[in-house]
Coordinates of C-alpha atoms and ligand atoms in Angstrom, one line a residue:
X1 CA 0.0 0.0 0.0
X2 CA 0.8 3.7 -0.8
X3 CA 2.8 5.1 2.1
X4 CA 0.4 8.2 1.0
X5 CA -2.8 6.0 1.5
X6 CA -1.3 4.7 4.6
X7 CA -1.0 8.6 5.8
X8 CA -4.6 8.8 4.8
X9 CA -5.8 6.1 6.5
X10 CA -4.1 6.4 10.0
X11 CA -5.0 10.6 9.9
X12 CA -8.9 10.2 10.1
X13 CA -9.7 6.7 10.2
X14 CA -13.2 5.3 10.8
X15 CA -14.9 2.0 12.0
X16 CA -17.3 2.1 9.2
X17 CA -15.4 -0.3 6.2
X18 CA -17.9 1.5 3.7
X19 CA -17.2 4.7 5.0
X20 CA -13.4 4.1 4.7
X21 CA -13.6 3.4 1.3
X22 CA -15.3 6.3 0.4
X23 CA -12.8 8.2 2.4
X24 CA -10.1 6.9 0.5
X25 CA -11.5 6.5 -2.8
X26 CA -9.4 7.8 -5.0
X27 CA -6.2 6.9 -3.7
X28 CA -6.9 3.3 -3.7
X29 CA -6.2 1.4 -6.4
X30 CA -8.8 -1.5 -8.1
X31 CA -7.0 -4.5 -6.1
X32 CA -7.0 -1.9 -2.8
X33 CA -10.1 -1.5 -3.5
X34 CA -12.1 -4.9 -3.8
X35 CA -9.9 -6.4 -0.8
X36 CA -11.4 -3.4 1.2
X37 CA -15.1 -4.2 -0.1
X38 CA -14.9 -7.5 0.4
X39 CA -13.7 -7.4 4.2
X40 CA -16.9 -4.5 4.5
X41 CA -19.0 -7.6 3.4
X42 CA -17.6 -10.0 5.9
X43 CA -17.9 -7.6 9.0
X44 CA -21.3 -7.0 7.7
X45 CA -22.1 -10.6 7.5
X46 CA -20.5 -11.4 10.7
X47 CA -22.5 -8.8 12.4
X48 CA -25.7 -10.3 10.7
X49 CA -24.9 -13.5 12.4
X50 CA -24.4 -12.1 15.7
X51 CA -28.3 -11.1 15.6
X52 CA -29.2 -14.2 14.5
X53 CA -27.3 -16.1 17.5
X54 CA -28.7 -13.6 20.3
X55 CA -32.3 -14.0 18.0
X56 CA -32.0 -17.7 18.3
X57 CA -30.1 -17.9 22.3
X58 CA -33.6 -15.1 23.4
X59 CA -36.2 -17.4 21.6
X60 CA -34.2 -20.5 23.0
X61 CA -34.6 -19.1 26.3
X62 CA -38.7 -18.1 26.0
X63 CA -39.1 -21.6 24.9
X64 CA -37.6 -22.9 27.7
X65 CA -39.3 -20.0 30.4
X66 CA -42.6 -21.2 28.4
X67 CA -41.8 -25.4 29.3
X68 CA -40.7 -25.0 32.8
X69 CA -44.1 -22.6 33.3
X70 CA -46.3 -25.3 31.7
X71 CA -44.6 -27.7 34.0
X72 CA -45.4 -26.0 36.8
X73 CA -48.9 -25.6 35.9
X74 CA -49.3 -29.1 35.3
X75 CA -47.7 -29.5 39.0
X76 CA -50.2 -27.2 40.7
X77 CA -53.2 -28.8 39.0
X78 CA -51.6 -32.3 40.1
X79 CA -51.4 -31.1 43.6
X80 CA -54.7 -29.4 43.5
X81 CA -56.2 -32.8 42.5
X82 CA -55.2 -34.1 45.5
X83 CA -56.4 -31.5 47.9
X84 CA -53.3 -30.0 48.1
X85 CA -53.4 -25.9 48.2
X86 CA -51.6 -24.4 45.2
X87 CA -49.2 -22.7 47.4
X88 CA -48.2 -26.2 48.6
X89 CA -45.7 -26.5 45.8
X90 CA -43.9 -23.1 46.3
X91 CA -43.5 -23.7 50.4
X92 CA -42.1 -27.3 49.3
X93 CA -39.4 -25.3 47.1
X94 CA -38.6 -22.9 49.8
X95 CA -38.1 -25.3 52.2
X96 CA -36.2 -27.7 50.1
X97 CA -33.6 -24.9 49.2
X98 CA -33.3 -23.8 53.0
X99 CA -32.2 -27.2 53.6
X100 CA -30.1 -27.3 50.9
X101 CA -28.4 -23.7 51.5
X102 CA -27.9 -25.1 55.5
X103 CA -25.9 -28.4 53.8
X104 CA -23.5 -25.8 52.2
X105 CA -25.0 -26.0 48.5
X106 CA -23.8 -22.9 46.7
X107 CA -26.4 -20.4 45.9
X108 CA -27.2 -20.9 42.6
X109 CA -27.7 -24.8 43.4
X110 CA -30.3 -23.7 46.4
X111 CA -31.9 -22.0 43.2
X112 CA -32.0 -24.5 40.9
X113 CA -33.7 -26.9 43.8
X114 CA -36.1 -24.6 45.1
X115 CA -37.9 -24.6 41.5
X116 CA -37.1 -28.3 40.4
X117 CA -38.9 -29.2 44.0
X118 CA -41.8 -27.7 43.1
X119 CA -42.3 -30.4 40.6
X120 CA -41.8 -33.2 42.6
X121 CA -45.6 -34.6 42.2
X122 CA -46.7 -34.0 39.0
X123 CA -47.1 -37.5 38.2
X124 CA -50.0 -36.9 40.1
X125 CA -51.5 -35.7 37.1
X126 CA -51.3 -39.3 35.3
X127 CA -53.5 -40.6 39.0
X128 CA -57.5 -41.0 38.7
X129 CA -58.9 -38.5 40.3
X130 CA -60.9 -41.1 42.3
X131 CA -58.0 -42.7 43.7
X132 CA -56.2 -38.9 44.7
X133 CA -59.9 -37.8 46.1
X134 CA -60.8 -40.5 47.9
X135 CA -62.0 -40.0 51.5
X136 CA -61.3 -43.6 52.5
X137 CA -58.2 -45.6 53.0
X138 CA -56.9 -46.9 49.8
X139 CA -56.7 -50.7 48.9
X140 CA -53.8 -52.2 48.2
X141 CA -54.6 -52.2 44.3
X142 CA -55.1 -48.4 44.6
X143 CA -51.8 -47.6 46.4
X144 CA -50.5 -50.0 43.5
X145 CA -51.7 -47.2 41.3
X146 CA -50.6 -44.6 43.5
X147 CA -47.3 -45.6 44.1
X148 CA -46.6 -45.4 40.2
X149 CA -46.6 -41.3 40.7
X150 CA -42.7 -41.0 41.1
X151 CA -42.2 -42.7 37.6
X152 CA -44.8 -40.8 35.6
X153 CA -44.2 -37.6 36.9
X154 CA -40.0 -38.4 35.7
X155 CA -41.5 -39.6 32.3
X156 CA -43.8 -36.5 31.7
X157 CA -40.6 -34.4 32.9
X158 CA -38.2 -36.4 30.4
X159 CA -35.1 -36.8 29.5
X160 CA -33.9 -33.6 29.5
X161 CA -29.8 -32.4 29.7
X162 CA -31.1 -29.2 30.2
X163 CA -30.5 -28.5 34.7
X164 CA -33.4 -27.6 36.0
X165 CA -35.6 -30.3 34.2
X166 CA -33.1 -32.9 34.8
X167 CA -33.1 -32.0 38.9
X168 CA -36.5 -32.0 38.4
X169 CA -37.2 -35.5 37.1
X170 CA -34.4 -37.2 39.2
X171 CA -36.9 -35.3 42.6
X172 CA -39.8 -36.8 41.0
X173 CA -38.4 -40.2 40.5
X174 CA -36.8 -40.5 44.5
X175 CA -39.5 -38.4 46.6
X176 CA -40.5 -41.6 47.9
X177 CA -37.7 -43.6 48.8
X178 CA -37.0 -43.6 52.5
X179 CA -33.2 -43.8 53.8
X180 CA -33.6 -47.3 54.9
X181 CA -34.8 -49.0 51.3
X182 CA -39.0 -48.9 52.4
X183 CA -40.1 -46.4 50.1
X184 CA -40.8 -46.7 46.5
X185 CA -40.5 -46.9 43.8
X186 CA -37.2 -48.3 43.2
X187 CA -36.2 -49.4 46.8
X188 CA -33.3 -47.4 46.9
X189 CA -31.0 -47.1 50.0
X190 CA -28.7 -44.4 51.8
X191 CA -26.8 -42.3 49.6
X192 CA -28.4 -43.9 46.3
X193 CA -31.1 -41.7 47.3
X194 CA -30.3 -38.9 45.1
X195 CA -29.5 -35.8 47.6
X196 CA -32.1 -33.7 45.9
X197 CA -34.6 -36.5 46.3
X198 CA -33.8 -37.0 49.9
X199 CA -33.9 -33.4 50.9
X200 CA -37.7 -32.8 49.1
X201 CA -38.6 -36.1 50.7
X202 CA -38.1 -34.1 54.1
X203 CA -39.3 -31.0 53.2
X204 CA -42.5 -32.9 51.7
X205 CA -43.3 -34.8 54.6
X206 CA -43.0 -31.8 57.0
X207 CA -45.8 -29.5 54.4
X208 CA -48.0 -32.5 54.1
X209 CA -48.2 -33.1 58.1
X210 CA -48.4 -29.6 58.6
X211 CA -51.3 -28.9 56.3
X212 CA -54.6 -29.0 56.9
X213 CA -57.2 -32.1 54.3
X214 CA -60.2 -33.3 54.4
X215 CA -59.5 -36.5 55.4
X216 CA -57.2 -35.2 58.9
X217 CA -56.4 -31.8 60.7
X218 CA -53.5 -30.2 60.5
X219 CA -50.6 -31.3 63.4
X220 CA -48.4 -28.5 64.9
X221 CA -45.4 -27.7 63.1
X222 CA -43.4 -28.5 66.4
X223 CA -45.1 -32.0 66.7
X224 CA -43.9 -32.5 63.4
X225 CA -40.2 -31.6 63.6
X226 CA -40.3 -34.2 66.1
X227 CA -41.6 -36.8 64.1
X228 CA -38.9 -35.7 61.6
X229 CA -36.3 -36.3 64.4
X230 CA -38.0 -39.9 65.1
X231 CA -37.5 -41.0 61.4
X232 CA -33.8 -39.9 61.3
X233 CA -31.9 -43.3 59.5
X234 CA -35.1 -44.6 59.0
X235 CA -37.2 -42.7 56.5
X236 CA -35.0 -39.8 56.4
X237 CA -31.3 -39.1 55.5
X238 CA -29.9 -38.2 59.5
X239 CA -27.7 -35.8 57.4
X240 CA -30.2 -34.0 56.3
X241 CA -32.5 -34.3 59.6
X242 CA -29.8 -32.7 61.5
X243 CA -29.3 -30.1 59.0
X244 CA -33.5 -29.6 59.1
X245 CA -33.4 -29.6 62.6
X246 CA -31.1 -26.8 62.8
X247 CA -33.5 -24.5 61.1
X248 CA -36.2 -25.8 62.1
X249 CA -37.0 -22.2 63.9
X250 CA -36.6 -20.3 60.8
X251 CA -38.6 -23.0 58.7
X252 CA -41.6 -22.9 60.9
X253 CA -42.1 -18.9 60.8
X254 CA -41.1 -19.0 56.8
X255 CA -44.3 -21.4 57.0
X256 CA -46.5 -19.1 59.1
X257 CA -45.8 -16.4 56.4
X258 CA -46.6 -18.2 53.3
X259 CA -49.9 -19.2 55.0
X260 CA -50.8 -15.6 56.2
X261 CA -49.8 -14.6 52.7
X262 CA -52.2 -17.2 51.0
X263 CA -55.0 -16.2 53.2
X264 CA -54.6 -12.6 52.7
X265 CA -54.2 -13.3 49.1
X266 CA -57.9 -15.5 49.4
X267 CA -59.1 -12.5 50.9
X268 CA -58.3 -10.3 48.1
X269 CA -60.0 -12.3 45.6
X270 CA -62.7 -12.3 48.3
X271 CA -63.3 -8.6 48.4
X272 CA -62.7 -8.2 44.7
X273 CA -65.8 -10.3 44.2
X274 CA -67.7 -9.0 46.8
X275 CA -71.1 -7.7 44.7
X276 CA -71.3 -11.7 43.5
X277 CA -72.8 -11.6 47.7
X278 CA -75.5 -9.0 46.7
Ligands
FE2_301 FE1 -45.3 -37.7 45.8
FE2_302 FE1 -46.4 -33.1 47.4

């Protein structure tokens, strides 16, 4: 190149390629010229690209926002169908990543559990609603039926390598399985409990006792910690009970809140339908 064009180039150079060659028209030559057009193309292409990859990483992103949404839905209705309150699934998702954060799980970890919990029953959804509604004790071909929950709920969820739905699935698969090999549905014992599984597992039991259904009241949060401490190495992980136990204080007034907050939420649909009354 020209040591003139070079002058040129340094004196008032712009980021624009198109630009620059307009600037320096006429002391390019033809060669100068086409090598400078065609790097204009490339930085324009390149740029194109670059909206395309954000375009394609955004709509990635809303489909997946949209899935785990739909998920959750489908959770809530599950645990509606069984008389559970729809708040039920959020407390199980805060208490499951209280648990976790006391075992030391970093942050984003305690995250990543407190949603994936909250899908821990939606095999629930795949139940008759006669068998989930029934008043009665269930016979031993209903619990049968009942007991398949864990694996529909993992096969609705999927295979998926994507985090949150692949915590999810391995919760909904091992909600069930007790410490000492009782539960269902695989038998599994100790530490071949998935952790995730054995900390909902906790946090599940302590919401279901806790809450009030048709079929018994609800038992005081304190006779239910106890309980908790009974079924350490039995039906619970003693890791995790201890760990429970710990924050048991903090877990029992984070309770109280959420259920003040559901009622004072009931009473705000309440009085925003009060002229249905009149
Ligand atoms: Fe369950
Ligand atoms: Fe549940």
């Amino acid at each position: 190149m020209n040591s003139h064009v070079a002058t040129a180039r340094n004196s008032a150079a712009t980021n624009d390629p198109f630009k620059e060659i307009q600037r320096l028209g006429g002391l390019l030559d033809e060669s100068e010229k086409q090598h400078m057009q065609a790097r204009a193309q490339l930085a324009l292409l390149a740029e194109a690209c670059d909206t395309l990859r954000r375009e394609r990483d955004w709509a990635l992103q809303a489909l997946a926002d949209l899935k785990n949404e739909t998920f959750l839905e489908l959770a809530r209705n599950a645990e509606q169908k069984d008389g559970e309150s729809p708040m039920h699934t959020t407390r199980i998702g805060l208490y499951s990543g209280m648990i976790a954060a006391e075992l030391g799980w970093s942050p984003d970890m305690c995250q990543l559990l407190e949603s994936a919990a909250q899908l821990h029953d939606i095999g629930k959804i795949g139940i008759h609603a006669s068998i989930l509604g029934k008043e009665g004790p269930l016979t031993t071909e209903e619990w049968r039926v009942m007991r398949e929950h864990p694996r529909i709920g993992a096969s609705i969820i999927g295979d998926s390598e994507e985090p949150l739905l692949k915590l999810a699935a391995e919760i909904a698969m091992s909600h069930h399985e007790h410490f000492d090999g009782a539960g269902y549905p695989q038998g599994l014992v100790g530490r071949e409990i998935p952790m995730a599984g054995r900390i909902v597992a906790l946090a599940d039991f302590f919401d279901a006792l806790t809450t009030h259904r048709s079929y018994r009241p609800a038992r005081p949060a304190e006779e239910v910690v106890e309980m908790v401490k009974i079924r350490s190495g039995e039906q619970f992980d003693p890791l995790i009970v201890d760990a429970f136990l710990r924050i048991s204080d903090q877990i029992i007034t984070l309770r109280q809140s959420v259920l003040e907050q559901e009622r004072y939420d009931g009473a705000q649909d309440w009085d925003g339908n009060w002229w249905m009354l009149l």
